[in-house]
């Protein structure tokens, strides 16, 4: 985190050369590259072993930058004013004049965009004249990284540079909302669906607009720790790692707490870190206590459910 200005300069040097660098964001670490360059974007897919038909989220500094590539509408503006920069992504239409590489969008004229709030990500985006395609900096379908070390554990020396920005504050991916036609949430994440609902419903003379929460084609992605996960467990089996949302009186080496005080935000921040820790300790199975399905608990449960599927 020290020398962040000179590290940002280093990152920019690589990015200008069509290389990928890992960058910190408030959600998770991203594997970033110039979204206008086919060569750079192709490198992301190769490094992540990501299927070509899974498009990338493109990161912008602000609305003015976004307008160069995307068409916007009033609902977008109200959500942008309320939540950005922050952990929310929008699916919008590309302008005909957009310079975004077709590779980033799987040849579609729709694009997912986001405005990260992490100060190093913002400093970096401000200094370059192209947006950054940046999916999570992990091998496809494994657990997203929330620290520099996690990124290193995923890629080793295969990536040229990791910009260290400490631990990701949110710890889960962004909420993705599709704004083409009737708004619908494609993925739960850092901003809870109720808050988004509220903003959309208060838009336009309190016109009652309902949004769908629709889990998309990305349900194939597992966010998988690579070992079986059982959910809503009251008592763990012997030798099973047990993830708990609040502290218990009994001391047990197999217990892993997401939060000291039953705090869901803290639990979200610790979820991926805890899954990685359990894997490193060579447990063969994970049990998880029931997590309240409110606020960011919705997104935690979404990821755990995917992790529990084979
Ligand atoms: P990641 O950045 O790895 O967390 O994944 C990005 C997510 O955004 C994936 O689930 C994609 O399916 C989704 N995504 C990216 N672009 C689009 C798009 N144009 N329409 C719908 N979903 C998208
Ligand atoms: Mg990902």
XYZ file of C-alpha atoms and ligand atoms in Angstrom:
334
model
C 0.000 0.000 0.000
C 3.041 2.206 0.465
C 4.316 4.051 -2.612
C 0.893 3.765 -4.168
C 1.608 6.509 -6.720
C 4.696 4.801 -8.093
C 2.874 1.457 -8.075
C 0.001 2.981 -10.037
C 2.546 4.257 -12.554
C 3.968 0.741 -12.854
C 0.491 -0.723 -13.364
C -0.218 1.837 -16.104
C 2.984 0.925 -17.911
C 1.857 -2.687 -18.153
C -1.723 -1.750 -19.085
C -0.517 0.567 -21.864
C 1.375 -2.444 -23.210
C -1.770 -4.590 -23.426
C -0.739 -6.622 -20.370
C -3.071 -7.706 -17.543
C -2.562 -6.442 -14.003
C -4.486 -7.290 -10.853
C -6.140 -4.302 -9.208
C -7.857 -3.848 -5.856
C -11.539 -2.950 -5.803
C -14.025 -2.738 -2.942
C -15.782 -5.928 -4.143
C -12.922 -8.306 -4.983
C -9.576 -8.001 -6.803
C -9.956 -7.632 -10.570
C -7.782 -8.901 -13.415
C -7.672 -5.698 -15.457
C -6.761 -4.900 -19.054
C -7.476 -2.207 -21.654
C -11.102 -2.778 -22.706
C -10.454 -1.107 -26.101
C -7.730 -3.605 -27.015
C -8.596 -7.051 -28.356
C -5.118 -8.300 -27.539
C -5.357 -7.140 -23.914
C -8.877 -8.504 -23.393
C -7.933 -11.860 -24.941
C -5.162 -12.166 -22.370
C -7.736 -11.951 -19.550
C -9.703 -14.898 -20.975
C -6.564 -16.943 -21.430
C -5.169 -16.306 -17.957
C -8.484 -16.992 -16.236
C -9.318 -19.971 -18.487
C -12.658 -18.228 -18.886
C -15.143 -19.423 -21.510
C -15.266 -16.898 -24.380
C -19.036 -16.596 -24.125
C -18.901 -15.208 -20.569
C -18.634 -11.414 -21.085
C -16.603 -9.082 -18.850
C -17.563 -6.130 -16.673
C -15.916 -2.920 -17.907
C -14.787 -0.387 -15.281
C -15.054 3.387 -15.761
C -13.918 6.381 -13.716
C -17.204 8.260 -14.018
C -20.320 9.023 -16.034
C -18.513 11.291 -18.508
C -16.126 8.518 -19.433
C -18.975 6.025 -19.724
C -20.928 8.244 -22.103
C -18.199 7.845 -24.724
C -19.174 4.191 -25.150
C -22.679 3.639 -23.762
C -26.250 4.797 -24.153
C -27.819 5.771 -20.852
C -31.354 6.327 -19.543
C -33.028 8.008 -16.563
C -33.216 4.937 -14.350
C -29.510 4.454 -14.860
C -28.851 8.053 -13.794
C -30.891 7.703 -10.592
C -29.097 4.460 -9.665
C -25.735 5.987 -10.575
C -26.394 9.020 -8.356
C -27.453 6.829 -5.467
C -24.894 4.004 -5.545
C -21.850 4.991 -7.603
C -18.999 4.698 -7.277
C -19.756 1.387 -5.579
C -20.480 -2.339 -5.833
C -23.144 -2.286 -8.558
C -22.849 -3.130 -12.279
C -25.271 -2.161 -15.045
C -26.066 -3.815 -18.339
C -26.461 -1.050 -20.950
C -26.446 -0.644 -24.739
C -23.217 0.205 -26.519
C -23.085 3.214 -28.828
C -22.285 2.433 -32.459
C -19.152 4.545 -32.065
C -17.947 2.646 -28.998
C -14.345 1.466 -29.032
C -14.946 -1.453 -26.632
C -13.398 -4.670 -27.937
C -16.098 -7.091 -29.127
C -14.150 -9.756 -27.294
C -15.154 -8.190 -23.939
C -18.883 -8.403 -24.697
C -19.000 -11.721 -26.558
C -19.832 -9.788 -29.756
C -22.972 -8.342 -28.198
C -24.092 -4.709 -28.402
C -24.858 -4.922 -24.667
C -22.201 -4.352 -22.021
C -21.903 -4.664 -18.250
C -20.249 -1.594 -16.660
C -19.187 -0.544 -13.187
C -17.595 2.348 -11.284
C -15.399 0.966 -8.504
C -15.033 3.061 -5.340
C -11.643 1.756 -4.142
C -9.367 4.795 -4.091
C -6.452 3.116 -5.891
C -8.752 1.793 -8.617
C -10.143 5.312 -9.020
C -6.717 6.952 -9.092
C -5.660 4.482 -11.748
C -8.805 4.899 -13.874
C -8.456 8.666 -13.716
C -4.948 8.525 -15.150
C -5.688 6.369 -18.223
C -7.726 7.205 -21.315
C -9.396 3.823 -21.742
C -11.759 1.827 -19.481
C -10.649 -1.433 -17.863
C -12.225 -4.802 -18.474
C -11.781 -6.516 -15.120
C -13.367 -9.789 -14.058
C -12.419 -11.237 -10.689
C -8.723 -12.142 -10.519
C -9.145 -15.885 -10.097
C -9.102 -18.948 -12.330
C -12.632 -19.342 -13.718
C -15.185 -20.734 -11.247
C -12.880 -20.776 -8.211
C -13.230 -18.409 -5.238
C -12.766 -14.696 -5.929
C -9.660 -13.079 -4.389
C -9.986 -10.431 -1.689
C -6.295 -9.721 -1.109
C -2.979 -9.537 -2.944
C -1.998 -12.924 -1.493
C -5.214 -14.540 -2.813
C -4.389 -13.280 -6.322
C -0.883 -14.660 -6.000
C -2.288 -18.019 -4.840
C -4.406 -18.133 -8.017
C -1.873 -17.074 -10.655
C 1.608 -17.185 -9.121
C 4.021 -15.430 -11.467
C 1.739 -15.752 -14.475
C 0.558 -12.175 -14.071
C 2.974 -9.300 -14.376
C 1.843 -7.061 -11.542
C -0.525 -6.924 -8.579
C -1.477 -3.488 -7.290
C -1.778 -3.918 -3.518
C -4.771 -2.117 -2.045
C -5.284 -4.111 1.153
C -8.318 -6.331 1.821
C -11.454 -5.730 -0.242
C -14.014 -3.940 1.950
C -17.179 -5.576 0.587
C -15.664 -8.978 -0.133
C -18.386 -10.136 -2.570
C -18.857 -9.324 -6.264
C -21.039 -6.446 -7.450
C -24.799 -6.666 -7.850
C -25.551 -6.775 -11.597
C -28.710 -5.057 -12.815
C -29.907 -5.318 -16.386
C -31.354 -1.978 -17.532
C -32.441 -3.147 -20.966
C -36.243 -3.158 -20.822
C -37.755 -3.779 -17.428
C -34.902 -3.645 -14.878
C -33.945 -7.017 -13.511
C -31.207 -8.137 -11.170
C -28.950 -10.687 -12.836
C -26.688 -11.340 -9.863
C -27.042 -10.488 -6.178
C -24.022 -8.746 -4.682
C -22.590 -5.786 -2.779
C -25.743 -3.615 -2.913
C -28.833 -5.390 -1.573
C -31.835 -5.825 -3.855
C -34.191 -3.983 -1.487
C -32.191 -0.736 -1.730
C -32.146 -0.997 -5.519
C -35.862 -1.698 -5.532
C -36.472 1.401 -3.427
C -34.551 3.683 -5.776
C -36.242 2.311 -8.873
C -39.715 2.531 -7.345
C -39.223 6.122 -6.186
C -38.205 7.067 -9.712
C -40.745 8.885 -11.946
C -43.644 10.132 -9.744
C -43.472 7.110 -7.525
C -44.681 5.138 -10.477
C -44.970 1.516 -9.272
C -42.332 -0.345 -11.198
C -41.513 -3.867 -10.228
C -38.151 -5.384 -10.866
C -37.509 -9.041 -11.342
C -34.791 -10.788 -9.444
C -33.749 -13.291 -12.031
C -30.775 -15.533 -11.638
C -29.131 -15.659 -15.009
C -27.131 -18.020 -17.113
C -24.227 -17.385 -14.814
C -25.724 -19.889 -12.336
C -23.260 -22.363 -13.812
C -20.512 -20.474 -12.027
C -19.881 -22.070 -8.693
C -17.607 -19.833 -6.669
C -16.379 -23.222 -5.632
C -13.974 -23.997 -2.802
C -13.441 -27.391 -4.484
C -14.759 -29.481 -1.550
C -18.376 -30.351 -0.610
C -20.373 -27.679 1.213
C -23.513 -28.393 3.311
C -25.848 -25.520 4.167
C -28.223 -24.655 7.058
C -26.389 -26.996 9.417
C -27.053 -26.943 13.177
C -24.312 -29.335 14.233
C -21.185 -30.184 12.251
C -19.815 -33.663 11.724
C -16.471 -34.682 13.183
C -13.550 -33.362 11.049
C -15.867 -31.028 9.126
C -15.038 -27.304 9.067
C -18.038 -25.406 10.475
C -18.687 -21.839 9.298
C -20.664 -19.827 11.835
C -22.215 -16.399 11.617
C -21.936 -15.682 15.330
C -19.623 -16.675 18.123
C -20.496 -19.727 20.238
C -19.549 -20.312 23.864
C -18.036 -23.695 23.103
C -14.466 -23.617 21.789
C -13.776 -25.953 18.877
C -10.862 -25.916 16.417
C -13.236 -26.708 13.533
C -15.284 -23.555 14.078
C -14.712 -20.601 11.714
C -16.520 -17.358 12.483
C -17.628 -14.988 9.733
C -18.406 -12.294 12.275
C -17.929 -11.628 15.977
C -21.306 -10.051 16.447
C -23.653 -11.547 13.844
C -22.916 -8.629 11.507
C -23.770 -9.515 7.886
C -21.478 -6.917 6.287
C -18.552 -8.241 8.279
C -19.612 -11.790 7.346
C -19.630 -10.910 3.624
C -16.165 -9.404 3.920
C -14.856 -12.566 5.584
C -16.641 -15.206 3.495
C -14.106 -15.846 0.707
C -11.167 -15.393 3.076
C -12.665 -18.045 5.357
C -13.312 -20.484 2.485
C -9.694 -20.121 1.367
C -8.428 -20.593 4.932
C -10.448 -23.797 5.322
C -9.085 -25.140 2.039
C -5.518 -24.376 3.035
C -6.056 -26.341 6.252
C -6.965 -29.355 4.111
C -10.463 -29.940 5.382
C -12.395 -32.330 3.155
C -15.869 -30.917 3.823
C -17.541 -27.701 4.973
C -20.756 -27.199 6.934
C -22.368 -23.761 7.211
C -24.790 -22.447 9.814
C -27.993 -20.809 8.499
C -27.288 -17.205 7.420
C -30.185 -14.682 7.699
C -31.450 -13.988 4.179
C -31.691 -10.206 4.582
C -29.577 -7.296 3.296
C -26.203 -8.557 2.075
C -27.127 -11.942 3.604
C -28.992 -12.555 0.333
C -25.750 -12.357 -1.640
C -23.879 -14.478 0.933
C -26.556 -17.177 0.619
C -26.454 -16.943 -3.171
C -22.695 -17.632 -3.215
C -22.960 -20.398 -0.620
C -25.751 -22.071 -2.559
C -23.634 -22.052 -5.715
C -20.632 -23.309 -3.727
C -22.763 -26.177 -2.388
C -23.719 -27.378 -5.874
C -21.627 -29.981 -7.622
P -16.975 -11.514 -12.852
O -16.450 -10.195 -13.262
O -16.021 -12.642 -13.037
O -17.543 -11.476 -11.468
O -18.180 -11.865 -13.836
C -18.878 -10.900 -14.565
C -20.320 -11.248 -14.638
O -20.992 -10.254 -15.423
C -20.613 -12.578 -15.290
O -21.528 -13.267 -14.496
C -21.224 -12.183 -16.627
O -22.153 -13.150 -17.064
C -21.886 -10.860 -16.320
N -22.011 -10.044 -17.516
C -21.026 -9.377 -18.144
N -21.511 -8.754 -19.245
C -22.822 -9.016 -19.318
C -23.862 -8.683 -20.230
N -23.642 -7.932 -21.305
N -25.099 -9.158 -19.953
C -25.320 -9.917 -18.866
N -24.377 -10.284 -17.977
C -23.148 -9.848 -18.198
Mg -15.673 -14.023 -11.266
